[in-house]
Amino acid sequence: MATYALVAINVAVYAICVAQARTGDFYGFVDSSVFNYSTLTPGDIADHEYWRLLTSGFLHLSPIHIGVNMISLYILGTMLEPILGTGRFLLIYLISLFGGSAAVAIFAGDNTATAGASGAIYGLMGAMLVIVLKLKAPAGQVIAIIAINLLLSITVPGISLVGHVGGLVFGALATALALYIPDLVIGRQTPTVPLRKRATGTAWAALVVALVVAVALGIAAPALR
């Protein structure tokens, strides 16, 4: 499953940072070249270091930080990936990651360094909410979980609220595109095989456009600030 691969990549990157800095503490990571060249600040994007929009989503600042994020990723991923399929799950994850990074690049303080998979994880929370609403199942639990996490983002120092909100919004929008566009394309027509293929292809195209928009917003952030 892609979920396991994402967890493994995050853990491996954290292990490399720890090995380079010889510490698992954020303040010691200044001695890690991987960490230094992968974090995200709006100033980095102004300096055309666009790769940070992606790489910052695979960095973590402490054992607690990566532990909480990887547990959350595992729980959400193992629930969502079988529902969405591996391809759509990965694309929604990337859209959420870039959406969170774009929000940081546009709205965060000039020298505010951001790192972590939580923007993408919030996107998976948004995906879960859209799926529950699509199934017309009770959404109270999911909404409560999102609300509690957003409250923590506001009240706990050092957490990137804009990155979390950006990931949440892009994840929810991407999932809505994936799930609702096929219904809109088919409409009241007889769902023949060619029509289903066209509906599925249209939804995939919309997801690719959403990814391009998320990346473009991040790149254009200096002009949008």
Coordinates of N, CA and C in Angstrom, one line a residue:
M1 N 0.8 -1.2 0.0 CA 0.0 0.0 0.0 C 0.9 1.3 0.0
A2 N 0.4 2.3 -0.7 CA 1.1 3.6 -0.7 C 1.2 4.2 0.7
T3 N 0.3 3.9 1.5 CA 0.4 4.5 2.9 C 1.6 4.0 3.6
Y4 N 2.0 2.8 3.5 CA 3.2 2.2 4.1 C 4.4 2.9 3.5
A5 N 4.4 3.1 2.2 CA 5.5 3.7 1.5 C 5.7 5.2 2.0
L6 N 4.6 5.9 2.2 CA 4.7 7.3 2.6 C 5.3 7.3 4.1
V7 N 4.8 6.4 4.9 CA 5.3 6.4 6.3 C 6.8 6.1 6.3
A8 N 7.2 5.1 5.5 CA 8.6 4.7 5.4 C 9.5 5.8 4.9
I9 N 9.0 6.6 3.9 CA 9.8 7.7 3.4 C 10.0 8.8 4.5
N10 N 8.9 9.1 5.2 CA 9.0 10.1 6.2 C 10.0 9.7 7.3
V11 N 9.9 8.4 7.7 CA 10.8 7.9 8.8 C 12.2 7.9 8.3
A12 N 12.4 7.5 7.0 CA 13.8 7.4 6.5 C 14.4 8.8 6.5
V13 N 13.6 9.8 6.0 CA 14.2 11.2 6.0 C 14.5 11.7 7.4
Y14 N 13.6 11.4 8.3 CA 13.9 11.8 9.7 C 15.2 11.1 10.2
A15 N 15.4 9.9 9.9 CA 16.5 9.1 10.3 C 17.8 9.7 9.7
I16 N 17.7 10.2 8.5 CA 18.9 10.8 7.8 C 19.2 12.1 8.5
C17 N 18.2 12.9 8.8 CA 18.5 14.2 9.6 C 19.1 13.9 10.9
V18 N 18.6 12.9 11.6 CA 19.1 12.6 12.9 C 20.6 12.1 12.8
A19 N 20.9 11.3 11.8 CA 22.2 10.8 11.6 C 23.2 11.9 11.3
Q20 N 22.7 12.9 10.5 CA 23.6 14.0 10.1 C 23.8 15.0 11.3
A21 N 22.7 15.2 12.0 CA 22.8 16.2 13.1 C 23.3 15.5 14.4
R22 N 23.2 14.2 14.5 CA 23.5 13.4 15.7 C 22.6 13.9 16.9
T23 N 21.3 14.2 16.5 CA 20.3 14.5 17.5 C 19.0 14.4 16.9
G24 N 18.0 14.2 17.7 CA 16.6 14.2 17.2 C 15.8 15.4 17.5
D25 N 16.6 16.4 18.0 CA 16.0 17.7 18.4 C 16.0 18.7 17.3
F26 N 15.0 19.5 17.2 CA 14.9 20.5 16.1 C 16.1 21.5 16.1
Y27 N 16.5 22.0 17.3 CA 17.6 23.0 17.3 C 18.9 22.4 16.9
G28 N 19.1 21.0 17.0 CA 20.3 20.4 16.5 C 20.3 20.2 15.1
F29 N 19.1 20.2 14.4 CA 19.0 19.9 13.0 C 19.7 21.0 12.1
V30 N 20.2 22.0 12.7 CA 20.9 23.0 11.8 C 22.2 22.4 11.3
D31 N 22.6 21.3 11.9 CA 23.8 20.6 11.4 C 23.5 19.5 10.3
S32 N 22.2 19.4 9.9 CA 21.8 18.5 8.9 C 21.5 19.2 7.6
S33 N 22.3 18.8 6.6 CA 22.2 19.5 5.3 C 20.8 19.2 4.6
V34 N 20.4 17.9 4.8 CA 19.0 17.5 4.3 C 18.0 18.4 4.9
F35 N 18.0 18.6 6.2 CA 17.0 19.5 6.9 C 17.1 20.9 6.4
N36 N 18.3 21.4 6.3 CA 18.5 22.8 6.0 C 18.0 23.1 4.5
Y37 N 18.2 22.2 3.6 CA 17.8 22.4 2.2 C 16.4 21.9 1.9
S38 N 15.7 21.6 2.9 CA 14.3 21.0 2.7 C 13.2 21.8 3.4
T39 N 13.5 22.5 4.4 CA 12.4 23.3 5.1 C 11.9 24.4 4.2
L40 N 10.8 24.9 4.6 CA 10.1 25.9 3.8 C 9.8 27.2 4.6
T41 N 10.3 28.3 4.0 CA 9.9 29.7 4.4 C 9.4 30.4 3.2
P42 N 8.6 31.4 3.3 CA 8.2 32.3 2.2 C 9.5 32.9 1.5
G43 N 10.5 33.2 2.3 CA 11.7 33.7 1.7 C 12.4 32.8 0.8
D44 N 12.3 31.4 1.1 CA 12.9 30.4 0.2 C 12.3 30.5 -1.2
I45 N 11.0 30.6 -1.2 CA 10.2 30.6 -2.5 C 10.6 31.9 -3.3
A46 N 10.8 33.0 -2.5 CA 11.2 34.3 -3.2 C 12.6 34.1 -3.8
D47 N 13.4 33.2 -3.2 CA 14.7 32.9 -3.8 C 14.7 31.8 -4.8
H48 N 13.5 31.4 -5.3 CA 13.3 30.4 -6.3 C 13.6 29.0 -5.9
E49 N 13.6 28.7 -4.6 CA 13.9 27.3 -4.1 C 12.6 26.5 -4.0
Y50 N 12.0 26.3 -5.2 CA 10.7 25.7 -5.3 C 10.6 24.3 -4.8
W51 N 11.7 23.6 -4.8 CA 11.6 22.2 -4.3 C 11.1 22.0 -2.9
R52 N 11.3 23.1 -2.1 CA 10.9 23.1 -0.7 C 9.4 22.9 -0.5
L53 N 8.7 23.3 -1.5 CA 7.2 23.1 -1.4 C 6.9 21.7 -1.3
L54 N 7.7 20.8 -1.8 CA 7.5 19.3 -1.7 C 8.3 18.8 -0.5
T55 N 9.6 19.1 -0.4 CA 10.4 18.4 0.5 C 10.1 18.7 2.0
S56 N 9.5 19.9 2.2 CA 9.2 20.3 3.6 C 8.1 19.4 4.2
G57 N 7.3 18.7 3.3 CA 6.3 17.8 3.7 C 6.8 16.5 4.2
F58 N 8.1 16.2 4.1 CA 8.7 15.0 4.5 C 9.7 15.2 5.6
L59 N 9.7 16.3 6.3 CA 10.6 16.6 7.4 C 9.8 16.6 8.7
H60 N 10.5 16.3 9.8 CA 9.9 16.4 11.1 C 10.9 16.9 12.1
L61 N 10.3 17.5 13.2 CA 11.2 18.3 14.1 C 11.6 17.6 15.4
S62 N 10.9 16.5 15.7 CA 11.2 15.8 16.9 C 10.6 14.4 16.9
P63 N 11.0 13.5 17.8 CA 10.3 12.2 17.8 C 8.8 12.2 18.0
I64 N 8.4 13.2 18.8 CA 6.9 13.3 19.1 C 6.2 13.8 17.8
H65 N 6.9 14.7 17.1 CA 6.3 15.3 15.9 C 6.1 14.2 14.8
I66 N 7.2 13.4 14.6 CA 7.0 12.4 13.5 C 6.1 11.2 14.0
G67 N 6.2 11.0 15.3 CA 5.4 9.9 15.9 C 3.9 10.2 15.7
V68 N 3.4 11.4 16.1 CA 2.0 11.7 16.0 C 1.6 11.8 14.5
N69 N 2.4 12.4 13.7 CA 2.1 12.5 12.3 C 2.0 11.1 11.6
M70 N 2.9 10.2 11.9 CA 2.9 8.9 11.2 C 1.8 8.0 11.7
I71 N 1.5 8.1 13.0 CA 0.3 7.4 13.4 C -1.0 7.9 12.7
S72 N -1.1 9.2 12.6 CA -2.3 9.8 12.0 C -2.3 9.4 10.5
L73 N -1.1 9.4 9.8 CA -1.1 9.0 8.4 C -1.4 7.6 8.2
Y74 N -0.9 6.7 9.1 CA -1.2 5.3 9.0 C -2.8 5.1 9.2
I75 N -3.3 5.7 10.2 CA -4.8 5.5 10.5 C -5.6 6.0 9.3
L76 N -5.4 7.2 8.9 CA -6.2 7.8 7.8 C -5.9 7.1 6.5
G77 N -4.6 6.8 6.2 CA -4.2 6.2 5.0 C -4.8 4.8 4.8
T78 N -4.8 4.0 5.8 CA -5.3 2.6 5.7 C -6.8 2.6 5.6
M79 N -7.5 3.7 6.0 CA -8.9 3.8 5.8 C -9.3 4.3 4.4
L80 N -8.5 5.3 4.0 CA -8.9 6.0 2.7 C -8.3 5.3 1.5
E81 N -7.2 4.7 1.5 CA -6.6 4.2 0.3 C -7.4 3.1 -0.3
P82 N -8.0 2.1 0.5 CA -8.9 1.1 -0.1 C -10.1 1.7 -0.7
I83 N -10.6 2.8 -0.2 CA -11.8 3.5 -0.7 C -11.5 4.2 -2.0
L84 N -10.4 5.0 -2.0 CA -10.1 5.8 -3.2 C -9.3 5.1 -4.3
G85 N -8.6 4.1 -3.9 CA -7.6 3.5 -4.8 C -6.3 4.1 -4.6
T86 N -5.2 3.4 -4.9 CA -3.9 3.9 -4.6 C -3.6 5.2 -5.4
G87 N -3.9 5.2 -6.7 CA -3.6 6.3 -7.5 C -4.3 7.6 -7.1
R88 N -5.6 7.6 -6.8 CA -6.3 8.8 -6.4 C -5.8 9.2 -5.0
F89 N -5.6 8.2 -4.1 CA -5.1 8.5 -2.8 C -3.8 9.3 -2.8
L90 N -2.8 8.8 -3.6 CA -1.5 9.5 -3.7 C -1.7 10.9 -4.3
L91 N -2.5 11.0 -5.3 CA -2.7 12.3 -5.9 C -3.3 13.3 -5.0
I92 N -4.3 12.9 -4.2 CA -5.0 13.7 -3.2 C -4.0 14.1 -2.1
Y93 N -3.1 13.1 -1.8 CA -2.1 13.4 -0.7 C -1.2 14.5 -1.2
L94 N -0.7 14.4 -2.5 CA 0.2 15.4 -3.0 C -0.5 16.7 -3.2
I95 N -1.7 16.8 -3.6 CA -2.4 18.0 -3.8 C -2.6 18.7 -2.4
S96 N -2.8 17.9 -1.4 CA -3.0 18.5 0.0 C -1.6 19.0 0.5
L97 N -0.5 18.2 0.2 CA 0.8 18.7 0.6 C 1.2 20.0 -0.1
F98 N 1.0 20.1 -1.4 CA 1.3 21.3 -2.1 C 0.4 22.4 -1.7
G99 N -0.9 22.1 -1.4 CA -1.8 23.1 -1.0 C -1.5 23.7 0.3
G100 N -1.0 22.9 1.3 CA -0.6 23.4 2.5 C 0.7 24.2 2.4
S101 N 1.6 23.8 1.6 CA 2.9 24.5 1.3 C 2.6 25.9 0.7
A102 N 1.6 25.9 -0.3 CA 1.3 27.1 -0.9 C 0.7 28.1 0.1
A103 N -0.1 27.6 1.0 CA -0.7 28.5 2.0 C 0.4 29.1 2.9
V104 N 1.4 28.3 3.3 CA 2.5 28.8 4.1 C 3.3 29.8 3.3
A105 N 3.6 29.5 2.0 CA 4.3 30.5 1.2 C 3.6 31.8 1.0
I106 N 2.3 31.8 1.0 CA 1.5 33.0 0.8 C 1.3 33.8 2.1
F107 N 0.9 33.0 3.2 CA 0.4 33.7 4.4 C 1.3 33.7 5.6
A108 N 2.3 32.8 5.6 CA 3.2 32.8 6.8 C 4.2 33.9 6.9
G109 N 4.7 34.2 8.0 CA 5.8 35.2 8.2 C 7.0 34.9 7.3
D110 N 7.7 36.0 6.9 CA 8.8 35.8 5.9 C 9.8 34.8 6.3
N111 N 10.2 34.7 7.6 CA 11.2 33.8 8.1 C 10.7 32.7 8.9
T112 N 9.4 32.4 8.8 CA 8.8 31.3 9.5 C 9.1 30.0 8.9
A113 N 9.9 29.2 9.5 CA 10.3 27.9 8.9 C 9.2 26.8 9.2
T114 N 8.8 26.1 8.1 CA 7.7 25.1 8.3 C 8.2 23.7 7.8
A115 N 7.8 22.7 8.5 CA 8.2 21.3 8.1 C 7.2 20.4 8.7
G116 N 6.9 19.3 8.0 CA 6.0 18.3 8.5 C 5.0 17.8 7.5
A117 N 4.5 16.6 7.8 CA 3.5 16.0 6.9 C 2.1 16.4 7.2
S118 N 1.9 17.3 8.2 CA 0.6 17.5 8.7 C -0.3 18.3 7.8
G119 N 0.2 19.1 6.8 CA -0.6 19.7 5.8 C -1.3 18.6 5.0
A120 N -0.5 17.6 4.5 CA -1.1 16.5 3.8 C -2.1 15.7 4.6
I121 N -1.7 15.5 5.9 CA -2.6 14.7 6.8 C -3.9 15.4 7.0
Y122 N -3.9 16.8 7.1 CA -5.2 17.5 7.2 C -6.0 17.4 5.9
G123 N -5.3 17.3 4.8 CA -5.9 17.0 3.5 C -6.7 15.7 3.5
L124 N -6.1 14.7 4.2 CA -6.7 13.4 4.3 C -8.0 13.5 5.2
M125 N -7.9 14.3 6.2 CA -9.1 14.6 7.1 C -10.2 15.2 6.2
G126 N -9.8 16.2 5.4 CA -10.8 16.7 4.5 C -11.4 15.7 3.5
A127 N -10.5 14.8 3.1 CA -11.0 13.7 2.2 C -12.0 12.8 2.9
M128 N -11.7 12.5 4.1 CA -12.6 11.7 4.9 C -14.0 12.3 5.1
L129 N -14.0 13.6 5.3 CA -15.2 14.4 5.5 C -16.0 14.3 4.2
V130 N -15.4 14.5 3.1 CA -16.1 14.5 1.8 C -16.7 13.1 1.5
I131 N -15.9 12.1 1.8 CA -16.4 10.7 1.6 C -17.6 10.4 2.4
V132 N -17.6 10.8 3.7 CA -18.7 10.6 4.6 C -19.9 11.3 4.1
L133 N -19.7 12.6 3.7 CA -20.9 13.4 3.2 C -21.4 12.7 1.9
K134 N -20.5 12.2 1.0 CA -21.0 11.6 -0.2 C -21.8 10.4 0.1
L135 N -21.4 9.6 1.1 CA -22.2 8.4 1.5 C -23.4 8.7 2.3
K136 N -23.6 10.0 2.6 CA -24.7 10.5 3.4 C -24.7 9.8 4.8
A137 N -23.5 9.6 5.3 CA -23.4 9.0 6.6 C -23.2 10.1 7.6
P138 N -23.5 9.9 8.9 CA -23.3 10.9 10.0 C -21.9 11.4 10.0
A139 N -21.7 12.8 9.9 CA -20.4 13.4 9.8 C -19.9 14.0 11.0
G140 N -20.7 13.9 12.1 CA -20.4 14.6 13.4 C -19.0 14.2 13.9
Q141 N -18.7 13.0 13.9 CA -17.4 12.5 14.4 C -16.2 13.1 13.7
V142 N -16.3 13.1 12.3 CA -15.2 13.6 11.5 C -15.1 15.1 11.7
I143 N -16.2 15.8 11.7 CA -16.2 17.3 11.9 C -15.6 17.6 13.3
A144 N -15.9 16.8 14.3 CA -15.4 17.1 15.6 C -13.9 16.9 15.7
I145 N -13.4 15.8 15.0 CA -12.0 15.6 14.9 C -11.2 16.7 14.2
I146 N -11.8 17.2 13.1 CA -11.2 18.3 12.4 C -11.2 19.5 13.3
A147 N -12.3 19.8 13.9 CA -12.4 21.0 14.8 C -11.4 21.0 15.9
I148 N -11.3 19.8 16.5 CA -10.3 19.7 17.7 C -8.9 19.9 17.2
N149 N -8.6 19.4 16.0 CA -7.2 19.5 15.5 C -6.9 21.0 15.1
L150 N -7.9 21.6 14.5 CA -7.8 23.0 14.2 C -7.6 23.9 15.4
L151 N -8.4 23.5 16.5 CA -8.2 24.3 17.8 C -6.8 24.1 18.3
L152 N -6.3 22.9 18.2 CA -4.9 22.7 18.7 C -3.9 23.5 17.8
S153 N -4.2 23.6 16.5 CA -3.3 24.4 15.7 C -3.3 25.9 16.1
I154 N -4.4 26.3 16.6 CA -4.5 27.7 17.0 C -3.9 27.9 18.4
T155 N -4.1 27.0 19.3 CA -3.7 27.2 20.7 C -2.2 26.7 21.0
V156 N -1.7 25.8 20.3 CA -0.4 25.2 20.6 C 0.7 26.1 19.8
P157 N 1.6 26.6 20.5 CA 2.7 27.4 19.8 C 3.5 26.6 18.8
G158 N 3.9 27.3 17.8 CA 4.8 26.6 16.8 C 4.2 25.7 15.8
I159 N 2.8 25.7 15.8 CA 2.1 24.9 14.8 C 1.6 25.8 13.7
S160 N 1.8 25.3 12.4 CA 1.4 26.1 11.3 C -0.1 26.0 11.0
L161 N -0.9 26.9 11.5 CA -2.3 26.9 11.2 C -2.6 27.1 9.7
V162 N -1.9 28.0 9.1 CA -2.2 28.2 7.6 C -1.8 27.0 6.8
G163 N -0.8 26.3 7.2 CA -0.4 25.1 6.4 C -1.5 24.0 6.6
H164 N -2.0 23.9 7.8 CA -3.0 22.9 8.1 C -4.3 23.2 7.4
V165 N -4.7 24.5 7.4 CA -6.0 24.9 6.7 C -5.8 24.7 5.2
G166 N -4.6 25.1 4.7 CA -4.4 25.0 3.3 C -4.5 23.5 2.8
G167 N -3.9 22.6 3.6 CA -4.0 21.2 3.3 C -5.4 20.7 3.4
L168 N -6.1 21.1 4.4 CA -7.5 20.7 4.6 C -8.4 21.1 3.4
V169 N -8.3 22.3 3.0 CA -9.1 22.8 1.9 C -8.8 22.1 0.6
F170 N -7.5 22.0 0.3 CA -7.1 21.4 -1.0 C -7.5 19.9 -1.0
G171 N -7.3 19.2 0.2 CA -7.7 17.8 0.2 C -9.1 17.6 0.1
A172 N -10.0 18.4 0.7 CA -11.4 18.3 0.5 C -11.8 18.6 -0.9
L173 N -11.3 19.6 -1.5 CA -11.6 20.0 -2.9 C -11.2 18.9 -3.8
A174 N -10.0 18.4 -3.7 CA -9.6 17.3 -4.6 C -10.4 16.1 -4.5
T175 N -10.8 15.7 -3.3 CA -11.7 14.5 -3.1 C -13.1 14.8 -3.7
A176 N -13.6 16.0 -3.5 CA -14.9 16.3 -4.1 C -14.8 16.2 -5.7
L177 N -13.7 16.6 -6.3 CA -13.5 16.5 -7.7 C -13.5 15.0 -8.1
A178 N -12.8 14.2 -7.3 CA -12.7 12.8 -7.6 C -14.0 12.0 -7.5
L179 N -14.8 12.4 -6.6 CA -16.0 11.6 -6.3 C -17.3 12.2 -7.0
Y180 N -17.3 13.5 -7.2 CA -18.6 14.1 -7.8 C -18.5 14.3 -9.3
I181 N -17.3 14.5 -9.8 CA -17.3 14.8 -11.3 C -17.8 13.6 -12.1
P182 N -17.5 12.3 -11.8 CA -18.1 11.2 -12.5 C -19.6 11.2 -12.5
D183 N -20.2 11.6 -11.4 CA -21.7 11.7 -11.3 C -22.2 12.8 -12.2
L184 N -21.5 13.9 -12.3 CA -21.9 15.0 -13.1 C -21.8 14.7 -14.6
V185 N -20.7 14.0 -14.9 CA -20.6 13.6 -16.4 C -21.6 12.6 -16.8
I186 N -21.9 11.7 -16.0 CA -22.9 10.6 -16.3 C -24.3 11.2 -16.3
G187 N -24.6 12.0 -15.2 CA -25.9 12.6 -15.1 C -27.0 11.5 -15.1
R188 N -28.0 11.8 -15.9 CA -29.2 10.9 -16.0 C -29.0 9.9 -17.2
Q189 N -27.8 9.9 -17.8 CA -27.6 9.0 -18.9 C -27.4 7.6 -18.4
T190 N -27.6 6.7 -19.4 CA -27.3 5.3 -19.0 C -25.8 5.1 -18.9
P191 N -25.4 4.6 -17.7 CA -23.9 4.5 -17.5 C -23.2 3.4 -18.2
T192 N -23.1 3.6 -19.5 CA -22.4 2.6 -20.4 C -20.9 2.6 -20.1
V193 N -20.2 1.6 -20.5 CA -18.8 1.5 -20.3 C -18.0 2.7 -20.9
P194 N -18.2 3.1 -22.1 CA -17.5 4.3 -22.6 C -17.8 5.5 -21.8
L195 N -19.1 5.7 -21.4 CA -19.4 6.9 -20.6 C -18.7 6.8 -19.2
R196 N -18.7 5.7 -18.6 CA -18.0 5.5 -17.3 C -16.5 5.9 -17.5
K197 N -15.9 5.4 -18.6 CA -14.5 5.7 -18.8 C -14.3 7.2 -19.0
R198 N -15.2 7.8 -19.7 CA -15.1 9.3 -19.9 C -15.2 10.0 -18.6
A199 N -16.2 9.6 -17.8 CA -16.4 10.2 -16.5 C -15.1 10.1 -15.6
T200 N -14.6 8.8 -15.6 CA -13.4 8.6 -14.8 C -12.2 9.4 -15.3
G201 N -12.0 9.5 -16.6 CA -10.9 10.3 -17.2 C -11.1 11.7 -16.9
T202 N -12.3 12.2 -16.9 CA -12.5 13.7 -16.6 C -12.2 13.9 -15.2
A203 N -12.5 13.0 -14.3 CA -12.2 13.2 -12.8 C -10.7 13.2 -12.6
W204 N -10.0 12.3 -13.3 CA -8.5 12.3 -13.2 C -7.9 13.6 -13.8
A205 N -8.4 14.0 -14.9 CA -7.9 15.3 -15.4 C -8.1 16.5 -14.5
A206 N -9.3 16.5 -13.8 CA -9.5 17.5 -12.8 C -8.5 17.5 -11.6
L207 N -8.2 16.3 -11.2 CA -7.2 16.1 -10.1 C -5.8 16.6 -10.6
V208 N -5.5 16.3 -11.8 CA -4.2 16.8 -12.3 C -4.2 18.3 -12.3
V209 N -5.3 18.9 -12.8 CA -5.4 20.4 -12.8 C -5.3 20.9 -11.4
A210 N -5.9 20.3 -10.4 CA -5.9 20.7 -9.0 C -4.4 20.7 -8.5
L211 N -3.7 19.7 -8.9 CA -2.3 19.6 -8.5 C -1.5 20.7 -9.1
V212 N -1.7 21.0 -10.4 CA -1.0 22.1 -11.0 C -1.3 23.4 -10.4
V213 N -2.6 23.6 -10.0 CA -3.0 24.8 -9.4 C -2.3 25.0 -8.0
A214 N -2.2 23.9 -7.2 CA -1.6 24.0 -5.9 C -0.1 24.3 -6.0
V215 N 0.6 23.7 -7.0 CA 2.0 23.9 -7.2 C 2.2 25.4 -7.7
A216 N 1.3 25.8 -8.7 CA 1.5 27.1 -9.2 C 1.3 28.2 -8.2
L217 N 0.3 28.0 -7.3 CA 0.1 29.0 -6.2 C 1.3 29.1 -5.3
G218 N 2.0 27.9 -5.0 CA 3.2 28.0 -4.2 C 4.3 28.8 -4.9
I219 N 4.5 28.5 -6.2 CA 5.5 29.2 -7.0 C 5.2 30.7 -7.1
A220 N 3.9 31.0 -7.2 CA 3.5 32.4 -7.4 C 3.4 33.2 -6.1
A221 N 3.7 32.5 -5.0 CA 3.4 33.1 -3.6 C 4.0 34.5 -3.4
P222 N 5.3 34.7 -3.8 CA 5.9 36.0 -3.6 C 5.1 37.1 -4.2
A223 N 4.4 36.9 -5.4 CA 3.6 37.9 -6.0 C 2.3 38.1 -5.3
L224 N 1.8 37.0 -4.6 CA 0.5 37.0 -4.0 C 0.5 37.5 -2.5
R225 N 1.7 37.7 -2.0 CA 1.8 38.1 -0.5 C 1.4 39.6 -0.4

